Coordinates of C-alpha atoms and ligand atoms in Angstrom, one line a residue:
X369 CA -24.2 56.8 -92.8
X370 CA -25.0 56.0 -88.9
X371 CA -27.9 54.2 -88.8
X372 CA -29.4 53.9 -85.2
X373 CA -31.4 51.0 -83.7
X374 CA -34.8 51.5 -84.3
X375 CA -37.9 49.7 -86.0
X376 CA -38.1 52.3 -88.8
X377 CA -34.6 50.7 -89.8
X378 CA -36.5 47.3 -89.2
X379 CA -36.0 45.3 -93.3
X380 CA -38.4 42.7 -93.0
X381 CA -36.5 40.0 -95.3
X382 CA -33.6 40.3 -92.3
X383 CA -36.5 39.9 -89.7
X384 CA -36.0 36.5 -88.3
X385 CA -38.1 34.9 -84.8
X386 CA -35.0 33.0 -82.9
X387 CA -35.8 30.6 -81.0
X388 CA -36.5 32.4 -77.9
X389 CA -38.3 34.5 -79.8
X390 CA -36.2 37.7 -80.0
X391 CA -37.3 39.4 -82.9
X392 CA -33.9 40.5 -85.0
X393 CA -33.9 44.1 -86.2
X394 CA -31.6 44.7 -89.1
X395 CA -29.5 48.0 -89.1
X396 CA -27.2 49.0 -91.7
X397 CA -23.6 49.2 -92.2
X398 CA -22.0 51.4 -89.5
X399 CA -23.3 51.1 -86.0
X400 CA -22.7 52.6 -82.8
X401 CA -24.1 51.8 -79.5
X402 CA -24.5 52.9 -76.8
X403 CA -20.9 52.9 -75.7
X404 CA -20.3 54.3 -78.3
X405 CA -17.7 51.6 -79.9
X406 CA -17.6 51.7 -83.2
X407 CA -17.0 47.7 -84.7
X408 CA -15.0 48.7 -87.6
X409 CA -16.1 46.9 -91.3
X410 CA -12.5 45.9 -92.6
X411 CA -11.5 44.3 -95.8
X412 CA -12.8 41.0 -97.3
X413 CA -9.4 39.8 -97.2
X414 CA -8.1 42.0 -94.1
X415 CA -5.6 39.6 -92.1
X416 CA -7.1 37.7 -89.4
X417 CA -5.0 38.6 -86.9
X418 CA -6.8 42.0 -87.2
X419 CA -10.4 40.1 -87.7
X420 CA -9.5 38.8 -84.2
X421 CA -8.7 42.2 -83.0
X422 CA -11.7 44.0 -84.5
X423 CA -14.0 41.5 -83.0
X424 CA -12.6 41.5 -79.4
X425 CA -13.9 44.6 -78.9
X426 CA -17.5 43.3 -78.9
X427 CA -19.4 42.2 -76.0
X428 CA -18.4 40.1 -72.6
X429 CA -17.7 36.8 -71.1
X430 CA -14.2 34.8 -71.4
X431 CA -12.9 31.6 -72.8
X432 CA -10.3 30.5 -70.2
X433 CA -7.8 27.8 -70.4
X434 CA -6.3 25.8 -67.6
X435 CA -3.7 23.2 -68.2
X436 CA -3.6 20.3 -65.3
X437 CA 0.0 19.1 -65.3
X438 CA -0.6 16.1 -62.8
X439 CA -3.3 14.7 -65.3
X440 CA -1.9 16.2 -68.3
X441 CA -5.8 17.6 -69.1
X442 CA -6.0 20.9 -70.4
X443 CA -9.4 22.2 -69.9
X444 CA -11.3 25.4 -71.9
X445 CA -14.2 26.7 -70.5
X446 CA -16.5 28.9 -72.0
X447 CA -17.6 31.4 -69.4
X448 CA -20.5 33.5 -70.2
X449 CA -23.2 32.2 -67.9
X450 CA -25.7 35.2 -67.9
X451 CA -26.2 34.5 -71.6
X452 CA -26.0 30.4 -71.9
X453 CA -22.1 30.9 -72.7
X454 CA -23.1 32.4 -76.2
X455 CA -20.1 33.7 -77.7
X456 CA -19.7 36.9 -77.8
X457 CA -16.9 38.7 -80.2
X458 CA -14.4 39.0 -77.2
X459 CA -14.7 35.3 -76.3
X460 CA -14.4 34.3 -80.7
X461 CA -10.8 36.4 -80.0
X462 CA -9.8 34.7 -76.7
X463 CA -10.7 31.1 -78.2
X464 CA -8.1 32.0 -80.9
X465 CA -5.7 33.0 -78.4
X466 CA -6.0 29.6 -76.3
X467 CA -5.6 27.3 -79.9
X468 CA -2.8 29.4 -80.4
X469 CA -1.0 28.9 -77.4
X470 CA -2.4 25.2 -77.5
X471 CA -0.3 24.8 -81.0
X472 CA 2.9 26.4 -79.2
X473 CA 2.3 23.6 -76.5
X474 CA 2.1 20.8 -79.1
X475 CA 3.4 22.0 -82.1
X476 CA 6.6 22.7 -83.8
X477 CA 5.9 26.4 -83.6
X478 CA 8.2 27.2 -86.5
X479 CA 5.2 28.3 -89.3
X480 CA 2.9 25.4 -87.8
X481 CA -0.5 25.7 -90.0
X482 CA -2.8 24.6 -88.1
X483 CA -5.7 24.7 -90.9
X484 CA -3.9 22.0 -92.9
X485 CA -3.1 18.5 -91.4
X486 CA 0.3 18.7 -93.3
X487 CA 0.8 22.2 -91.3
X488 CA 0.3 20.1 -87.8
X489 CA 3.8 18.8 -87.0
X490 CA 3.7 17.8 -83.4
X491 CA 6.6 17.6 -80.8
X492 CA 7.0 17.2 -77.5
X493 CA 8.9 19.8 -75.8
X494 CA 8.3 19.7 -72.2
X495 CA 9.3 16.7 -69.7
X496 CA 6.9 14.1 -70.3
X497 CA 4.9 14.1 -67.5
X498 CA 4.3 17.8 -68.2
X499 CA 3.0 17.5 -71.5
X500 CA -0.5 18.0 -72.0
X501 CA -2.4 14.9 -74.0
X502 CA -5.9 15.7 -74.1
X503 CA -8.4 18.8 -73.9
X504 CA -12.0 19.4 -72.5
X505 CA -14.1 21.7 -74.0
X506 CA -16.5 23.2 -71.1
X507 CA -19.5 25.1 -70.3
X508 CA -20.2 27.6 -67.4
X509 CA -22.8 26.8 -64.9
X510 CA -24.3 23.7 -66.0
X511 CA -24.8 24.5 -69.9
X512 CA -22.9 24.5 -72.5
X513 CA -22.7 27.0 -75.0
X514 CA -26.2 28.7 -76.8
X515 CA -24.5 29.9 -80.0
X516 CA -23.9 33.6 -80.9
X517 CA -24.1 36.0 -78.8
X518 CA -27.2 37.5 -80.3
X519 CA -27.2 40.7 -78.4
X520 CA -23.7 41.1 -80.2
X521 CA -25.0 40.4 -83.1
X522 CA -28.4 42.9 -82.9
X523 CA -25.7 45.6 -81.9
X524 CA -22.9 45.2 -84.4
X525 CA -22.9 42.4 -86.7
X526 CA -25.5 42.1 -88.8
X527 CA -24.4 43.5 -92.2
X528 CA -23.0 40.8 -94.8
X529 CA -19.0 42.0 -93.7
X530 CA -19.9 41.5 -90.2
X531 CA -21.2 37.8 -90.8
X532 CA -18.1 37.4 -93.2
X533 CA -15.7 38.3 -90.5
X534 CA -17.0 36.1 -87.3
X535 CA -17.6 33.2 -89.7
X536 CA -14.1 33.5 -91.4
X537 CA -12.2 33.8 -88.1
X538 CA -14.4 31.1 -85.7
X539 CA -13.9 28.4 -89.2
X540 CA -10.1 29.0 -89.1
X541 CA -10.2 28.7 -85.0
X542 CA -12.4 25.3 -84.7
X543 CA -10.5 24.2 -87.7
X544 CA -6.9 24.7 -86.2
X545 CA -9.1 23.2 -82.7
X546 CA -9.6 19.9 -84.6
X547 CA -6.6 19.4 -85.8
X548 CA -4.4 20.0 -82.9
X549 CA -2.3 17.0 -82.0
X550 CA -4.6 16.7 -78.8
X551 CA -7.2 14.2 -77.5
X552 CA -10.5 16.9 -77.9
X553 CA -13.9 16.2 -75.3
X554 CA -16.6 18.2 -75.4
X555 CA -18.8 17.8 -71.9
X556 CA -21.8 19.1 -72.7
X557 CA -24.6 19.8 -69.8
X558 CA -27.7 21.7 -70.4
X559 CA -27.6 23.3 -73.8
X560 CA -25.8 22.9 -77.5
X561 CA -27.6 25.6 -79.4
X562 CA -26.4 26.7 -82.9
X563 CA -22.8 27.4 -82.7
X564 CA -22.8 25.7 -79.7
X565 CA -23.8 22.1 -81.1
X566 CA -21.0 23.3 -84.1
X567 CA -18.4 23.8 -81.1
X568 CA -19.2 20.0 -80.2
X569 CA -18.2 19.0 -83.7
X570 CA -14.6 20.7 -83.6
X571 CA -13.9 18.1 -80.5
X572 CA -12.8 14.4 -81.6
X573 CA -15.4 13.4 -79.0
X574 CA -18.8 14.3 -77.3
X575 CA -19.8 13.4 -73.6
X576 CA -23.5 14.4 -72.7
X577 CA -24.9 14.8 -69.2
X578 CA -28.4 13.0 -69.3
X579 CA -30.5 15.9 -69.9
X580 CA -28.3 17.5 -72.4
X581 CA -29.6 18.5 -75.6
X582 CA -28.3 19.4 -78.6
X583 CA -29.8 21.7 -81.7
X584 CA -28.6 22.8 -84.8
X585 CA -31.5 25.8 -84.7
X586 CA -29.7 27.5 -87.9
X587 CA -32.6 26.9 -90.8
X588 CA -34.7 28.4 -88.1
X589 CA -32.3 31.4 -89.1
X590 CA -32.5 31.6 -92.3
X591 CA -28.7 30.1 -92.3
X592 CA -26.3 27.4 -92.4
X593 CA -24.0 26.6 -90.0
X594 CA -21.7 29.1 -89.8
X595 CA -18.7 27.9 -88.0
X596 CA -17.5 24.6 -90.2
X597 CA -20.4 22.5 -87.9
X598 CA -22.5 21.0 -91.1
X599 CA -19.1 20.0 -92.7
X600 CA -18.3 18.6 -89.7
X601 CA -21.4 16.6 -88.4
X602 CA -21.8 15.4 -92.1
X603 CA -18.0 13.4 -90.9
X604 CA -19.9 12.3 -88.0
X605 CA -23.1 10.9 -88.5
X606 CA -23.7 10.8 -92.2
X607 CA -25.5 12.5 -94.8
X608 CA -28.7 11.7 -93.8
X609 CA -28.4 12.0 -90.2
X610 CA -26.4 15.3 -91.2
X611 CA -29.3 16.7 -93.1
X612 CA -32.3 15.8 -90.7
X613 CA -30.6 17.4 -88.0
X614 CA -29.9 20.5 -90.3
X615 CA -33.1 20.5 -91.9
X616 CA -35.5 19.4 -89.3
X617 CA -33.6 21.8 -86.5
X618 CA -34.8 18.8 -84.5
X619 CA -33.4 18.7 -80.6
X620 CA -31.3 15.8 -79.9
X621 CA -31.2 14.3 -76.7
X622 CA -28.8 13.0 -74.8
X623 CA -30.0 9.0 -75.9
X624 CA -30.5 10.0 -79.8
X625 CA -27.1 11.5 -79.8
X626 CA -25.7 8.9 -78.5
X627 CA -27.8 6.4 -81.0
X628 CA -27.3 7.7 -84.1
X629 CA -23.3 7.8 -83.4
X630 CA -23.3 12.3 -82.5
X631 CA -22.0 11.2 -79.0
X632 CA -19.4 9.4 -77.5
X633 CA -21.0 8.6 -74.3
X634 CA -23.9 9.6 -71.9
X635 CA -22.5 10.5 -68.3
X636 CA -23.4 8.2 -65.6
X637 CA -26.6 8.9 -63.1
X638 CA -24.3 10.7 -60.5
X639 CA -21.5 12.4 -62.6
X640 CA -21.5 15.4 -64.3
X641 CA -20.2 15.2 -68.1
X642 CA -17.0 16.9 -66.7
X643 CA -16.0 14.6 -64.8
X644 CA -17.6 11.7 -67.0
X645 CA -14.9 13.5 -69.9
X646 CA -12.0 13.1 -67.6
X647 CA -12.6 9.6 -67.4
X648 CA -13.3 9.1 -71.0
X649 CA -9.7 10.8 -71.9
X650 CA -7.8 8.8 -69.0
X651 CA -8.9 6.3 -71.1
X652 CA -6.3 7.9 -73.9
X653 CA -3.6 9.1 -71.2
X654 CA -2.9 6.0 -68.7
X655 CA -1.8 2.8 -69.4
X656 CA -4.0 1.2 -66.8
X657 CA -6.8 3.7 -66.5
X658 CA -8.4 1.4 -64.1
X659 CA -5.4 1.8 -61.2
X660 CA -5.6 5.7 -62.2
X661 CA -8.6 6.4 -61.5
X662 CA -8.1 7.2 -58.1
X663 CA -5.3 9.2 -58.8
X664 CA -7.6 11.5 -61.6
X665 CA -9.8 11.8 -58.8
X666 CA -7.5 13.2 -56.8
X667 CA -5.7 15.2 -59.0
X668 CA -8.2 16.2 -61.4
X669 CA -9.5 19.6 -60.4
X670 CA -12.1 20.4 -62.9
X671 CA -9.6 22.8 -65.2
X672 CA -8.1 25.0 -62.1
X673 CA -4.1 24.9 -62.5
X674 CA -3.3 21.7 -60.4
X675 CA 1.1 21.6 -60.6
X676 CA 1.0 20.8 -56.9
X677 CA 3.9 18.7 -56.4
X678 CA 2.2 15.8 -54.4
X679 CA 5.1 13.2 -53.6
X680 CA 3.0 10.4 -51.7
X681 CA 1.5 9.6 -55.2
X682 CA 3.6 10.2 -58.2
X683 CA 1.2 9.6 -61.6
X684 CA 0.7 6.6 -62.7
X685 CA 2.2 5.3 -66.6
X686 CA 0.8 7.5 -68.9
X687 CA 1.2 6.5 -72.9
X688 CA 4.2 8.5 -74.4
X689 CA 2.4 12.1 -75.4
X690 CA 4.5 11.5 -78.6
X691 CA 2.5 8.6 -79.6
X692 CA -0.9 9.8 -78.8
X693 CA -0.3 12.7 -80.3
X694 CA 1.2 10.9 -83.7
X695 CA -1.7 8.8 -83.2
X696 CA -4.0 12.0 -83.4
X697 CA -1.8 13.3 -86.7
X698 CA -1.9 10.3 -88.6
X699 CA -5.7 10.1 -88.2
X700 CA -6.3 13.9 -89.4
X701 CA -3.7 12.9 -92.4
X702 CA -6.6 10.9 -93.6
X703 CA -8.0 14.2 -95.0
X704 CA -5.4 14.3 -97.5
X705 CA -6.1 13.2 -100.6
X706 CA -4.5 10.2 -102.3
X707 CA -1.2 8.4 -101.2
X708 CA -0.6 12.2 -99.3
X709 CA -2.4 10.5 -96.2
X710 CA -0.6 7.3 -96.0
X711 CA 3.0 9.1 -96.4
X712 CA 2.0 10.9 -93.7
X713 CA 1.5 8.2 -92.0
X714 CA 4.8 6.9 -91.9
X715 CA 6.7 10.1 -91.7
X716 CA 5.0 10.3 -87.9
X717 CA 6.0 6.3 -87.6
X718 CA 9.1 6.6 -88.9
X719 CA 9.5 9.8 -86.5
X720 CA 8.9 8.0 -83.6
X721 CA 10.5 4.6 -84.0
X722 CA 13.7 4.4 -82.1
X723 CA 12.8 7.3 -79.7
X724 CA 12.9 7.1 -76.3
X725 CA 9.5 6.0 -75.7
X726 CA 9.7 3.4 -78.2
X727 CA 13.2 1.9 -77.3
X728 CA 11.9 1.7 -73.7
X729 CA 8.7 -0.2 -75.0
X730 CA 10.4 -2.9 -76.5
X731 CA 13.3 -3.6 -74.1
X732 CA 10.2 -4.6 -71.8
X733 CA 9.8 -8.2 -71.4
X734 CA 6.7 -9.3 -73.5
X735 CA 3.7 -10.3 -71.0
X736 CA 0.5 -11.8 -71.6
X737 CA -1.2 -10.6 -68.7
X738 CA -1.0 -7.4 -70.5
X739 CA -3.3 -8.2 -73.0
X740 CA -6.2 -9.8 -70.5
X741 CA -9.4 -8.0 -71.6
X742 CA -11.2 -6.0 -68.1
Ligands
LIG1208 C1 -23.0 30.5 -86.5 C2 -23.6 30.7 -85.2 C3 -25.1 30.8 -85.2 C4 -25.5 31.9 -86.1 O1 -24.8 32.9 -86.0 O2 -26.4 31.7 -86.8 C5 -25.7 30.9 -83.9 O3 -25.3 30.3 -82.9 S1 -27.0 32.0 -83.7 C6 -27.6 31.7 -82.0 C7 -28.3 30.4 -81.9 N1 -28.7 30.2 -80.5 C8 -30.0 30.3 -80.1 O4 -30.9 30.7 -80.9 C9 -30.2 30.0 -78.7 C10 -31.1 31.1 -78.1 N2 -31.3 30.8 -76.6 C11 -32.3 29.9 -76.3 O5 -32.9 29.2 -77.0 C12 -32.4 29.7 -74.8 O6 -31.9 30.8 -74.1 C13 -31.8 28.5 -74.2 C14 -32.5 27.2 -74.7 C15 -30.3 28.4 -74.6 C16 -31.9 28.5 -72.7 O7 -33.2 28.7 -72.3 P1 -33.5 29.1 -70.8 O8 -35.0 29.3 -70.7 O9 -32.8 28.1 -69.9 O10 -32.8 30.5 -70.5 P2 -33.3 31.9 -71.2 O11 -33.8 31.7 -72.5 O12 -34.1 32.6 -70.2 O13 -31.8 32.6 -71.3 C17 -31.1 33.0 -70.2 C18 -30.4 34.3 -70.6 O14 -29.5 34.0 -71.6 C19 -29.7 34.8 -72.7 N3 -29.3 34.1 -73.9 C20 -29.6 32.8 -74.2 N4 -29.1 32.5 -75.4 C21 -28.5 33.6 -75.9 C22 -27.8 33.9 -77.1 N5 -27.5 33.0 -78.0 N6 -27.3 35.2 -77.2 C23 -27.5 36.1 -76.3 N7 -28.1 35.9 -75.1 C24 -28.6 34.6 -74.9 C25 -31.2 35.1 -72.7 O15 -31.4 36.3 -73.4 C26 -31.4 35.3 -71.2 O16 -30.9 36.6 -70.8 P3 -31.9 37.6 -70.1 O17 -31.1 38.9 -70.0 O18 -32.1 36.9 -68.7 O19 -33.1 37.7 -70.9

């Protein structure tokens, strides 16, 4: 039966006032609209890979990754400005694509499994200095992402297979996110609505701009979180943090985040949380991020593709991407249960020891100075 868009359709127990007060209509199970696509209902247990596809047919706006070889800072930026960078079902499918090609960059790509820390077996595979070590999760014009798209979701996604579908494809995409092998950022500036504040979750660390704010708006719903972000910010802040954000659909700022443990670091006066991210991950990538700062100045570009060869100043010492990125394993091992974590563990020590980065480490002469603190 094709329903069409209308108020007669309107059930009030789907009727729900969001929070820019949009009322929701509800329409039932096979829609059309006006351009007459048709967003298929597939299986329960229909593969992903054609969840993705069915979903990329819906709405606008791009996720884009750039990978900055001179910094070795991959950057994804969520680009959907005329709607807050909501995600729309094209941009859930291009998100996929990017952690997938972020696993081929990082991973062992033979059968890697990127939804189990046992499935993540980093490598590296390019020449060091190539290899990416970290990742910044970015918004568009000065916010950061406002959720689901909700114009995609008025038009098409409403009915309980539609909700199934995003929600089973955007938990296996931030969950393979969180587990790659990679240094995660978000920068958030302006707004963290819904699935946006769940995005900032997926990242091993959060950078606010001042006036950023962040709310979990889904009890205002008549929802949960639907992308992995209450399991998630439970990890972060707590139960009880957890739940009064949840529950009280309270808006963080940019201080209480930072308070009550939700953020890493607030950017400084002048400095977006961009650039304030690049500095917190060159924290991660250089052994002296002090003397490289100049350098990530230079070189770091905001996400656009920066391989210019620039001779006059070759990058400073970077850590080994093999050990940051066993570093990054061995902490999401800790999700496995019993002596599972620990074994990993060694396996990644044992994996590293004697390799090159390792056999040039110790034939350095030891030096105190080293250790001075800054
Ligand atoms: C699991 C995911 C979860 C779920 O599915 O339950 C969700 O994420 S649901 C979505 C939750 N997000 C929201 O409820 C945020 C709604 N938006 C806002 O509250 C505001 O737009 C805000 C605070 C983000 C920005 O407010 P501001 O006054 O600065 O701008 P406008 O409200 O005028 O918005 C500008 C423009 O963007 C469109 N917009 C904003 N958010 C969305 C969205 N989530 N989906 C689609 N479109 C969105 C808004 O309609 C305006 O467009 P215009 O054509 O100019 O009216």
């Amino acid at each position: 039966m094709v329903a069409h868009r209308s108020a007669k359709y309107f059930i009030p127990m789907l009727h729900t006032r969001l929070t820019y007060s949009r009322p929701v209509f509800a329409i039932s199970r096979q829609y059309t609209t006006t351009k007459t696509t048709i967003f298929r209902e597939i299986p329960e247990d229909a593969p992903l890979r054609d969840v993705r596809e069915n979903l990329r047919q819906l709405g606008g706006g791009s996720v884009e990754l750039t990978m900055n070889h001179r910094t070795s800072i991959a950057y994804i930026l969520l680009n959907n400005p005329s709607k807050k960078n909501s995600f729309s079902g094209k941009m859930m499918a291009e998100l996929a694509d990017i952690v997938d090609a972020l696993e081929k960059h990082v991973c062992d790509s033979e059968g890697v499994d990127g939804t189990t820390p046992e499935g993540v077996k980093a490598v590296v595979k390019t020449k060091e200095q190539e290899d990416i070590r970290g990742v910044i999760l970015h918004g568009a014009s000065e916010t950061f992402c406002a959720g689901f798209d909700l114009s995609v979701a008025r038009s098409h996604m409403l009915s309980k297979a539609g909700g199934q579908q995003m929600s089973r494809l955007m938990h296996n995409t931030f969950t393979r996110f969180h587990n790659l092998p990679l240094v995660s950022v978000a920068a958030v500036e302006g707004y963290a609505i819904g699935g946006g504040a769940e995005a900032t979750t997926a990242c091993d660390f959060r950078v606010l701009h001042r006036d950023a704010l962040v709310r979990f708006v889904h009890a205002n719903m008549g929802i949960v979180p639907g992308w992995g972000g209450a399991n998630r910010l439970t990890r972060l802040v707590g139960r009880r943090n957890a739940l009064r954000l949840l529950g009280t659909t309270e808006i963080l700022s940019a201080e209480q985040a930072l308070e009550i443990g939700f953020a890493d670091e607030i950017a400084s006066e002048d400095e977006s949380a961009l650039a304030s991210s690049e500095i917190f991950l060159s924290r991660f990538i250089f052994e002296d991020p002090e003397s490289a700062l100049p350098y990530l100045k230079q070189h770091s570009s905001g996400g656009l593709n920066s391989t210019t060869e620039d001779a006059s100043s070759p990058p400073p010492p970077m850590h080994a991407p093999e050990s940051l990125r066993g570093l990054k394993q061995c902490v999401i091992a800790t999700d496995l249960e019993g002596a599972k974590g620990l074994a990993e563990e060694r396996r990644v020590f044992v994996s590293l020891w004697g390799g090159p980065a390792n056999l040039a480490a110790v034939s350095r002469p030891p030096s105190k100075s080293k250790h001075r603190k800054k």
